[in-house]
Each structure stands twice: as structure tokens, then as C-alpha cells.
Short mmCIF file of C-alpha atoms and ligand atoms in Angstrom, two decimals:
data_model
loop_
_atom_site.label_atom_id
_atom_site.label_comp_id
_atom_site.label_asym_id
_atom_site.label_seq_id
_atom_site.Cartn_x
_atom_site.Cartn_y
_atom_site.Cartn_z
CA UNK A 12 26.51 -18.42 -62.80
CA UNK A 13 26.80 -18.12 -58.86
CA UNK A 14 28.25 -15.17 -56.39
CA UNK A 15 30.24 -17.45 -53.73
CA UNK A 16 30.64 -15.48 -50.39
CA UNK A 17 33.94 -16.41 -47.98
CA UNK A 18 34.45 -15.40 -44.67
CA UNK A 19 33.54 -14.71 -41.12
CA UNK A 20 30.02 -15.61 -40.14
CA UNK A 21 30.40 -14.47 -36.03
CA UNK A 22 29.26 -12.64 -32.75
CA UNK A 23 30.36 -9.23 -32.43
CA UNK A 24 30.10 -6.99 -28.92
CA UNK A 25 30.66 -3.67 -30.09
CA UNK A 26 30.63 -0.30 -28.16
CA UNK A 27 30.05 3.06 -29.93
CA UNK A 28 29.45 6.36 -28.43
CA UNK A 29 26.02 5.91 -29.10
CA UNK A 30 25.47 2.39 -26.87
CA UNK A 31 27.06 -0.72 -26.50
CA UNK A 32 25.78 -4.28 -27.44
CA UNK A 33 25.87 -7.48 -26.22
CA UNK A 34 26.75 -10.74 -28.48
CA UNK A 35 25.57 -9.73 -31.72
CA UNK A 36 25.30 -11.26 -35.22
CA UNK A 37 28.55 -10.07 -37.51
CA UNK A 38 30.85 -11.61 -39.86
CA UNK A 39 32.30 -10.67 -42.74
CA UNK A 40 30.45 -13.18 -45.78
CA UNK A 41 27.13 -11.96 -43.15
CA UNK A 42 27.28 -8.60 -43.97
CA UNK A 43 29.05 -9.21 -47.45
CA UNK A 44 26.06 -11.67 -48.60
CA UNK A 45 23.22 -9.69 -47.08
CA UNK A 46 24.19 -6.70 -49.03
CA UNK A 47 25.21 -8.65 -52.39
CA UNK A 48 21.08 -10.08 -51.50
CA UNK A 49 19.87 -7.06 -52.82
CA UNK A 50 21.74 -7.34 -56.17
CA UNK A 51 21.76 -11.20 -57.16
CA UNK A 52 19.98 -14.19 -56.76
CA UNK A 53 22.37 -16.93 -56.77
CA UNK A 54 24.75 -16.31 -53.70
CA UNK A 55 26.70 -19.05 -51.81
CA UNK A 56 27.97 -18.87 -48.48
CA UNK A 57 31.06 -20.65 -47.24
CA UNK A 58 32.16 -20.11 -43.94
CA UNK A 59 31.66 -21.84 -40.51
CA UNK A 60 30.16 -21.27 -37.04
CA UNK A 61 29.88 -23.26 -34.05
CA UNK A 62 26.97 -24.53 -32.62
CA UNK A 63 25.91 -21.68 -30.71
CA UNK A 64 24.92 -19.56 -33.65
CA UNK A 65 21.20 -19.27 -34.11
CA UNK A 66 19.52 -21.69 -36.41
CA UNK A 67 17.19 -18.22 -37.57
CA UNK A 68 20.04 -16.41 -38.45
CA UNK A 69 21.25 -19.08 -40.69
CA UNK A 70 17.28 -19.01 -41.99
CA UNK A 71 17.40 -15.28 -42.30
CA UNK A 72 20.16 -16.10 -44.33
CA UNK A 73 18.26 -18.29 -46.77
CA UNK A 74 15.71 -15.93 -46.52
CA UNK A 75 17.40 -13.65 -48.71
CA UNK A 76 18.29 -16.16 -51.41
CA UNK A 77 21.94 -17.08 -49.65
CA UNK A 78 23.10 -20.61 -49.80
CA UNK A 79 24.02 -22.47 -46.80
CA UNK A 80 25.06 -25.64 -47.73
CA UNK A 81 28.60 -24.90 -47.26
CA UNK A 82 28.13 -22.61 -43.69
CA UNK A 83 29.87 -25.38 -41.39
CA UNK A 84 28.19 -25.81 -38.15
CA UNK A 85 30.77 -27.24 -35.68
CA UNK A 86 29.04 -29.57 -32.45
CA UNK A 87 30.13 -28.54 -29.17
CA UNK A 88 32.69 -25.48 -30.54
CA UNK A 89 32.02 -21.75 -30.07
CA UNK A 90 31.79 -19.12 -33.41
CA UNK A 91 34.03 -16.86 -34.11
CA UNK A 92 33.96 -13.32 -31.51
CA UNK A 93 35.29 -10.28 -32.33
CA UNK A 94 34.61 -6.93 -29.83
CA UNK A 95 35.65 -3.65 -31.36
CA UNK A 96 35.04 -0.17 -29.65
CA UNK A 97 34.99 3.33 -31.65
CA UNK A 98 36.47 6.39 -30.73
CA UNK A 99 34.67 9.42 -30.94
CA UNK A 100 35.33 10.49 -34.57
CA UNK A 101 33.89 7.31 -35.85
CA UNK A 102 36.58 6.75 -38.31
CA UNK A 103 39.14 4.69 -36.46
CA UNK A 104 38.40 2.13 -33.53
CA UNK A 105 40.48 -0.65 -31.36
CA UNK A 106 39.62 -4.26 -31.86
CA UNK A 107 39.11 -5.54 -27.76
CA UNK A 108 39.06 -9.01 -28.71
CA UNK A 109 39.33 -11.65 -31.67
CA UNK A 110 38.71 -15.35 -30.28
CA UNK A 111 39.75 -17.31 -33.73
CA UNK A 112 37.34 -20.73 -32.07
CA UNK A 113 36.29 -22.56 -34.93
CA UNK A 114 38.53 -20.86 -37.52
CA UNK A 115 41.19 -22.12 -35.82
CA UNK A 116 40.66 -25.78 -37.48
CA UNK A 117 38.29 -24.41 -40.10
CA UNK A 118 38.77 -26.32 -43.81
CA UNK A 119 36.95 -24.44 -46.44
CA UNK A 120 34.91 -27.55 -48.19
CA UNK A 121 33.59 -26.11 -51.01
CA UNK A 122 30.05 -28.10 -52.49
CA UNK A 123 29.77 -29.64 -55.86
CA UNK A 124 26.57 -27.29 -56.37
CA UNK A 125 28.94 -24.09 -55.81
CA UNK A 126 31.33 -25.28 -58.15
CA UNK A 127 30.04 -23.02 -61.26
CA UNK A 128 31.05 -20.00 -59.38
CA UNK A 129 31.53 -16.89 -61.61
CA UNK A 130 32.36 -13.88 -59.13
CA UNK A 131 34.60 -14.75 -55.48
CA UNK A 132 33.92 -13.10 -52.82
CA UNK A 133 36.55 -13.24 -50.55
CA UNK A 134 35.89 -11.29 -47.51
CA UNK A 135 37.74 -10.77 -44.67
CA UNK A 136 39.10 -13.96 -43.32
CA UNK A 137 42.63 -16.16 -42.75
CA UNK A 138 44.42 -15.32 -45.84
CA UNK A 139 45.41 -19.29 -45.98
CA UNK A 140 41.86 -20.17 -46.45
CA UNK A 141 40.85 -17.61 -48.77
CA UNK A 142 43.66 -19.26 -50.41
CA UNK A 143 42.56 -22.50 -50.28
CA UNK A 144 39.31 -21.23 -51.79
CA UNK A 145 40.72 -20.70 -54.94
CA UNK A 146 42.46 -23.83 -55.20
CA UNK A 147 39.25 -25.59 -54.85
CA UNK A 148 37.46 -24.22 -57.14
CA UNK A 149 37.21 -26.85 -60.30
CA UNK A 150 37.45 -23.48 -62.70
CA UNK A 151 38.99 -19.89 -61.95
CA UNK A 152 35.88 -17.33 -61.49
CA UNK A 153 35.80 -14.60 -63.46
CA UNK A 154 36.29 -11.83 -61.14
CA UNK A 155 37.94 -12.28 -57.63
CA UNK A 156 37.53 -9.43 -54.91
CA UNK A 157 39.33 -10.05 -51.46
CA UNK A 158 39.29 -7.80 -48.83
CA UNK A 159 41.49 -8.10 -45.45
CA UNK A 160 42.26 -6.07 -42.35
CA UNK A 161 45.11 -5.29 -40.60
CA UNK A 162 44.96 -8.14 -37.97
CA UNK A 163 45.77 -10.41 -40.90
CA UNK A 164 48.90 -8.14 -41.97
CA UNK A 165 50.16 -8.29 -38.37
CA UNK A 166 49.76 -12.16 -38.16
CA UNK A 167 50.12 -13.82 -41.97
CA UNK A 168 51.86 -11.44 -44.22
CA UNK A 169 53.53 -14.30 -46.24
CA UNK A 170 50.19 -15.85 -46.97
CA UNK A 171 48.55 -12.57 -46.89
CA UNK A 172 50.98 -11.79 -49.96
CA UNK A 173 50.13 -14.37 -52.06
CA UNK A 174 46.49 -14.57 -51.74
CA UNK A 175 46.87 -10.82 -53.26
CA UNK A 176 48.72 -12.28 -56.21
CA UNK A 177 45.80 -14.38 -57.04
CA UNK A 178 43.02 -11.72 -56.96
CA UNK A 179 41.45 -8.87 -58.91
CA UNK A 180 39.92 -6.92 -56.86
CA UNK A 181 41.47 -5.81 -53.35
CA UNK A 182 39.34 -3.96 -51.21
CA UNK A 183 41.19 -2.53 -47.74
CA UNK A 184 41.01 1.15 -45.94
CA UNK A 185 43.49 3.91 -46.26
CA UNK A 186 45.19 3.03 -42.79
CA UNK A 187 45.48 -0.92 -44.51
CA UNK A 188 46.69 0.64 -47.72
CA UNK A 189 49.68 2.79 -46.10
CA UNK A 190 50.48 -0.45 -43.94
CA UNK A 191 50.92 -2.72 -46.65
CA UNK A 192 52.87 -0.44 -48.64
CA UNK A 193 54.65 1.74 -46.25
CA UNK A 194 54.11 4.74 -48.15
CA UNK A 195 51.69 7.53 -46.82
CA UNK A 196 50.42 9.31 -49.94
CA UNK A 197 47.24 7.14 -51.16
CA UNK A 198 48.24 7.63 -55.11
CA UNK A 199 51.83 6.15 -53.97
CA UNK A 200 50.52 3.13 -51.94
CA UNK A 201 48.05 2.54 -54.82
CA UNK A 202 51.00 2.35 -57.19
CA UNK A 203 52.88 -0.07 -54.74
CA UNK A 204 50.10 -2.38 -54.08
CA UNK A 205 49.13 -3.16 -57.84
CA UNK A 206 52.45 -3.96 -58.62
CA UNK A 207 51.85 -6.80 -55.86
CA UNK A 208 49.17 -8.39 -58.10
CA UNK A 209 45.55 -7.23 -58.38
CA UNK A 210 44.06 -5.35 -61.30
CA UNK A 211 42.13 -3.07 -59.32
CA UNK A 212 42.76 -1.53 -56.15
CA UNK A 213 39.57 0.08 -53.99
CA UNK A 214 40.83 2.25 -51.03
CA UNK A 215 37.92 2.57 -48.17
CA UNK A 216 37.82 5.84 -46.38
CA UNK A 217 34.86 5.65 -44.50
CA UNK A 218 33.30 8.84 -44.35
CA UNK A 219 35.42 10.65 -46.84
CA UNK A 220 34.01 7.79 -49.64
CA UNK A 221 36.37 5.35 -51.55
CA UNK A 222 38.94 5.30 -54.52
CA UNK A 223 39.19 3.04 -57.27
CA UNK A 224 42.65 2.62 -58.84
CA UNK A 225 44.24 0.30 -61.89
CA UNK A 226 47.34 1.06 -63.58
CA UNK A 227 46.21 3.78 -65.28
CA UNK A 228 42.60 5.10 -64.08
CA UNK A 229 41.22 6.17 -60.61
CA UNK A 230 37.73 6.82 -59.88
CA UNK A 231 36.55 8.46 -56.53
CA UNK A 232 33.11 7.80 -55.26
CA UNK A 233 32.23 9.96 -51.83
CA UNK A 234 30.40 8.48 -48.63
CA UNK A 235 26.60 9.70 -48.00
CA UNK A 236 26.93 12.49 -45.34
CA UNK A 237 25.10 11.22 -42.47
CA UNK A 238 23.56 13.13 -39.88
CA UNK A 239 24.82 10.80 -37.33
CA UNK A 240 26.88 7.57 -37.88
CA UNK A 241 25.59 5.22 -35.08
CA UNK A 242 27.73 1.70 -35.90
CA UNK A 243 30.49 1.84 -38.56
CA UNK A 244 31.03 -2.12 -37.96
CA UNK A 245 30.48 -4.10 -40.91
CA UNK A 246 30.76 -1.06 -43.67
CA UNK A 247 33.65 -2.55 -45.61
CA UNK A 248 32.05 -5.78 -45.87
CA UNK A 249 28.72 -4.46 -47.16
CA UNK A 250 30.59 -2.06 -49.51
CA UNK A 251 32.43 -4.79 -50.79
CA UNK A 252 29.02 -7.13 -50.99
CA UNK A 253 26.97 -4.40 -52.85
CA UNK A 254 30.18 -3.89 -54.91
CA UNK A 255 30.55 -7.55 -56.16
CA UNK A 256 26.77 -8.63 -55.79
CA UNK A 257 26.31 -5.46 -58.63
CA UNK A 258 28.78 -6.53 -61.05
CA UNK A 259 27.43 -10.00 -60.89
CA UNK A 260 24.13 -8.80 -61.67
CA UNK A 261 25.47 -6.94 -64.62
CA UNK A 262 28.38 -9.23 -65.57
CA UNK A 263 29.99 -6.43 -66.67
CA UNK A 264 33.83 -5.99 -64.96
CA UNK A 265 34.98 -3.26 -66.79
CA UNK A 266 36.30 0.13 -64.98
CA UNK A 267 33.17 1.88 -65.93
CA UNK A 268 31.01 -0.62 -64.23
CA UNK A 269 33.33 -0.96 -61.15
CA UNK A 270 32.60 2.80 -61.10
CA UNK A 271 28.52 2.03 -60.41
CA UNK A 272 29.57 -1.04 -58.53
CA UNK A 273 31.18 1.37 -56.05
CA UNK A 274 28.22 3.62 -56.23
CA UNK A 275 25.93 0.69 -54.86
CA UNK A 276 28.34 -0.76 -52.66
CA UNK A 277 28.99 2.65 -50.89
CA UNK A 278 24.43 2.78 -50.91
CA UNK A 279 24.59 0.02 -49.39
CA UNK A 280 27.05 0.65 -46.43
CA UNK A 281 25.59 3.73 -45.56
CA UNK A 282 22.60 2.08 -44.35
CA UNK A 283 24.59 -0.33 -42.84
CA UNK A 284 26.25 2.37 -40.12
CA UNK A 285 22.97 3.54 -39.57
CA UNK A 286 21.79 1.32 -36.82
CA UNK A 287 23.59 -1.57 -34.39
CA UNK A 288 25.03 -4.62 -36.44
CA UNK A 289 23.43 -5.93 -39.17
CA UNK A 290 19.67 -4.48 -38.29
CA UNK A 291 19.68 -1.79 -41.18
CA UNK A 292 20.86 -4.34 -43.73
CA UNK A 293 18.73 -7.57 -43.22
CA UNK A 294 15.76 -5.68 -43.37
CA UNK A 295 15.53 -3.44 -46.36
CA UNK A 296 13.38 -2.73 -49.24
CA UNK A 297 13.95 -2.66 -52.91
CA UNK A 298 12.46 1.06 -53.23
CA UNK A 299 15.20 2.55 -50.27
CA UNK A 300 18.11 1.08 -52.15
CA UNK A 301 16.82 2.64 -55.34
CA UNK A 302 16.28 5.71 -53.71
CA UNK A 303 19.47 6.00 -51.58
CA UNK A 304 21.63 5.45 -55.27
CA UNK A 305 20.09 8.00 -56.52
CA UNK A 306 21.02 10.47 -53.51
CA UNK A 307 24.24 9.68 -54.23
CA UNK A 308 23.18 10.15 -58.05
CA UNK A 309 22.12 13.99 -56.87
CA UNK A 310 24.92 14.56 -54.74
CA UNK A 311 27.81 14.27 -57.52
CA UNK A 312 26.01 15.53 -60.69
CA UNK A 313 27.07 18.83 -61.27
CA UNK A 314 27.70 21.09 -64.86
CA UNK A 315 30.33 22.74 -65.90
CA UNK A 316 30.81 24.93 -69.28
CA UNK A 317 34.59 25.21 -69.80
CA UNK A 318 35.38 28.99 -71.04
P1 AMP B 14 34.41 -4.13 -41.02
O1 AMP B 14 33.78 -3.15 -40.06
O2 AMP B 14 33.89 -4.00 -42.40
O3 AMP B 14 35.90 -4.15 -40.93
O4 AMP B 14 33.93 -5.59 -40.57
C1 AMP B 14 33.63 -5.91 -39.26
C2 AMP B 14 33.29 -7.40 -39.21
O5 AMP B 14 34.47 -8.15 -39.47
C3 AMP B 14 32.79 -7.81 -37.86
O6 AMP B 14 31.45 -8.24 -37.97
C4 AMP B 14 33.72 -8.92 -37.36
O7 AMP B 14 33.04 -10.08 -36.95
C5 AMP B 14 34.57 -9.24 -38.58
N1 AMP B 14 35.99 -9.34 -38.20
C6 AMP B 14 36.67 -8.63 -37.27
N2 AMP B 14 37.96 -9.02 -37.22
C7 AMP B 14 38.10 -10.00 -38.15
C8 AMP B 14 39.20 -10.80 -38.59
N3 AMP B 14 40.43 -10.66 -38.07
N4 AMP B 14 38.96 -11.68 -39.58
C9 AMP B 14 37.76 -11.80 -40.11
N5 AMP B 14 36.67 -11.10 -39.76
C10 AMP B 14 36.85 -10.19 -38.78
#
């Protein structure tokens, strides 16, 4: 039984209102497998950098119990950069650059050791190779999640489309949801996009929480108010990573476990916006997880006699 992890491992320059940074560590399967880290033991990482990525990173990486064998260093190629900057609400924020490098070429090689994979992570990447991913895998896992952005509906739609087909999980944020189904109302796009394939829909609204969805159920979890949001960057993924590295812990994939998946994926992201990159998340303990869940534990019980 194995979590495998897909997707950008990269350099990020990101500029809040709060500071700007230079080259950072970021990535999609980064932030995805740190957070699952806290959950599960047996994580896999495929993805691939070039050889200017930091050797530590990759041993922070194993550090936390996350696989390398399949992180593709490419000689004499750069990693993947992406530079976002927020506006001032936090919420929304305009990507400033996204130099492809070594995805451009990248071929998803999966390794025989990964091959028993139970729960797919398939974070935010090409839609071809999460694709690909799939198709390589010896046995279909038991539980696929993908997530995507809108670059990816801008620039491979058709792939984009059938990659959905093949999951069960889709993770994207309310401005993804109304562009892939053209309808504003959430409940509407929800309908829309499971009819394009996945069980279970989970609609990201950064502060304002997240939704679950299937064809009959929804579930809505809130976001931790935060005094102060300082880097947003990353969120989804970690969501998504606490979110899948839960369930695998529990191997339980019904609704009412998605429901406390979503509760420790949303723990885990809002430590994640709480400092630059991926400081918050590589670094935490066991006891501030616990006790962050059960904030969020506090902050939605309520009673209520019906008269
Ligand atoms: P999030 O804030 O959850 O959307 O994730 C931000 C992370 O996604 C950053 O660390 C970026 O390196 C990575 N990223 C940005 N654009 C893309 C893209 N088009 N494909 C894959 N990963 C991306």
C-alpha cells in the first residue's frame, strides 16, 4: 500500500504584500507530499527537476519518509519556475511567469517499487502526463485525486478533459470551477463538472473554506480565520496532500471520511499560508497538527434543540 505523489517539484519567486522572495522551493507533489508526510508513511514522489535544484531539498524530502527514486534530475537543464504576485485581498493573484524547462520533455517513468500504489496523487501538472501516469500504473489505485489550474484549461483542454474522466477526486478553486463549466453558481458548476467524470468534486475557496460535492451529497468545511495570511502559494496543493495523505492513512474513501479528509487537508493549508513557501510546512510537529484539527473541531461544533 503506497501514496504516489505527481507533479511539479520547482522554484517559485513570489511577491505578497507582505515581502517578496527570491528563487524559492515550490511545486506542486512538494507541497502535496510534505503535507500528505504528516499522515502516511509510504509516499512516492514522481516528478522531475533539473540540475539546479538542491540536493538537501531532495534530502529534506526523504527526510519526511518521501520517495525519490522516481524525482528525475535532468544534467545541464533548469527546473521548472513559476512567479506569481497577490493582490491585496489575498484571494486572487496573477501568475508573472511559468518557464515549462524540464517539463517540456518530461516522461513520467514510474519505478517497479511504486508499482503497488493504492491512492494517486495527481497534483497540478501537464494534464498529458498525469495521464500517462495512470496508464503506467500495472493496476488502477484505489482512489485517484487530480487537481489542475487554470493555465492548464487555457493551454490543454482536450487532454485536460480526459484526464478528468479517469479520476475520482477533482480538486480546483471556485474561479477553476466556473471556468470549466461556464456556469457561475457553485451548486450548478458542481452539477456540470461530475457529469464530466469524477465521483467527487472539492471546490477550494481559500479563505471562505472548501465544498465537497457527489451526485447527491455536499459537505462544506470553512478555512481557519487567520489573523494575517502572509503567502497563499502552495494552499491547494497542501489541502489536497493532507486530504489524500488522510484517507490513505485510514483507507477509508467513503463521503464521511472525505468529510475529515477535508478537515485535515484544510489544517494543513492553513499553516501553509502562514509563512513564505514551504517554511511552515517542512517543519512541523505532530502535537500543532493535532491541535490546529481540533480548532477547526471548536470552531464548527455548535447545538441546536429543534422546537
Ligand atoms: P497553488 O498555490 O496551490 O495553486 O500552488 C502553487 C504551486 O504550483 C507553486 O509552487 C508553483 O510552482 C506550482 N505551479 C504554478 N503553476 C503551475 C502549473 N501551470 N503547473 C504545475 N504547477 C504549477
Amino acid at each position: 500500500m503506497s501514496l504516489l505523489v505527481v507533479g511539479t517539484v520547482a522554484f517559485d519567486a513570489i511577491e505578497t504584500p507582505f515581502g517578496k522572495t527570491d528563487k524559492i522551493i515550490g511545486g506542486a507533489a512538494t507541497y502535496a507530499s510534505l503535507a500528505a508526510s504528516y499522515f502516511t508513511q509510504n509516499i512516492n514522489m514522481v516528478s522531475v527537476v533539473g540540475d539546479d535544484f538542491p540536493a538537501e531539498t531532495i534530502q529534506q524530502f526523504n527526510d519526511h519518509g518521501i520517495h525519490t527514486d522516481g524525482l528525475q534530475v535532468k544534467k545541464g537543464e533548469k527546473s521548472f519556475f513559476w512567479a506569481g504576485k497577490y493582490h491585496n485581498d489575498m484571494n486572487t493573484r496573477d501568475t508573472l511567469a511559468t518557464e515549462l524547462n524540464v517539463l517540456m520533455t518530461f516522461d513520467p517513468v514510474i519505478p517497479q517499487s511504486y508499482q503497488d500504489c493504492t491512492f494517486l496523487m495527481l497534483g497540478n501538472l501537464m494534464p498529458a502526463i498525469q495521464m500517462q501516469v495512470i496508464e503506467r500504473l500495472h493496476n488502477r489505485p484505489k482512489l485517484v485525486v487530480l487537481d489542475t489550474m487554470n493555465f492548464w484549461m487555457e493551454t490543454a483542454m482536450d487532454d485536460l478533459m480526459k484526464v478528468i474522466k479517469m479520476t475520482d477526486v477533482l480538486t480546483i478553486n471556485d474561479a477553476e470551477a466556473r471556468q470549466l463549466s461556464g456556469e457561475y453558481s457553485l451548486v450548478k458548476a458542481a452539477q456540470k463538472i461530475l457529469k464530466m467524470g469524477p465521483k467527487y468534486l472539492i471546490i477550494k475557496k481559500g479563505e471562505h473554506g472548501a465544498l465537497l460535492f457527489n451526485s447527491e451529497q455536499v459537505f462544506f468545511a470553512p478555512a481557519l480565520p487567520l489573523e494575517e495570511v502572509f503567502d497563499p502559494t502552495g494552499a491547494g496543493d497542501t489541502f489536497a496532500g493532507g486530504f489524500i495523505g488522510y484517507l490513505a492513512r485510514t483507507k477509508d474513501i467513503s463521503f464521511e471520511n472525505m468529510k475529515r479528509g477535508i478537515i485535515f487537508g484544510s489544517a494543513m493549508a492553513s499553516f501553509c499560508v502562514e509563512k513564505f513557501g514551504t517554511e511552515r510546512i517542512m517543519n512541523l510537529e505532530q502535537d500543532e497538527v493535532d491541535e490546529r484539527v481540533q480548532e477547526f473541531v471548536d470552531l464548527v461544533q455548535f447545538d441546536i434543540t429543534l422546537v
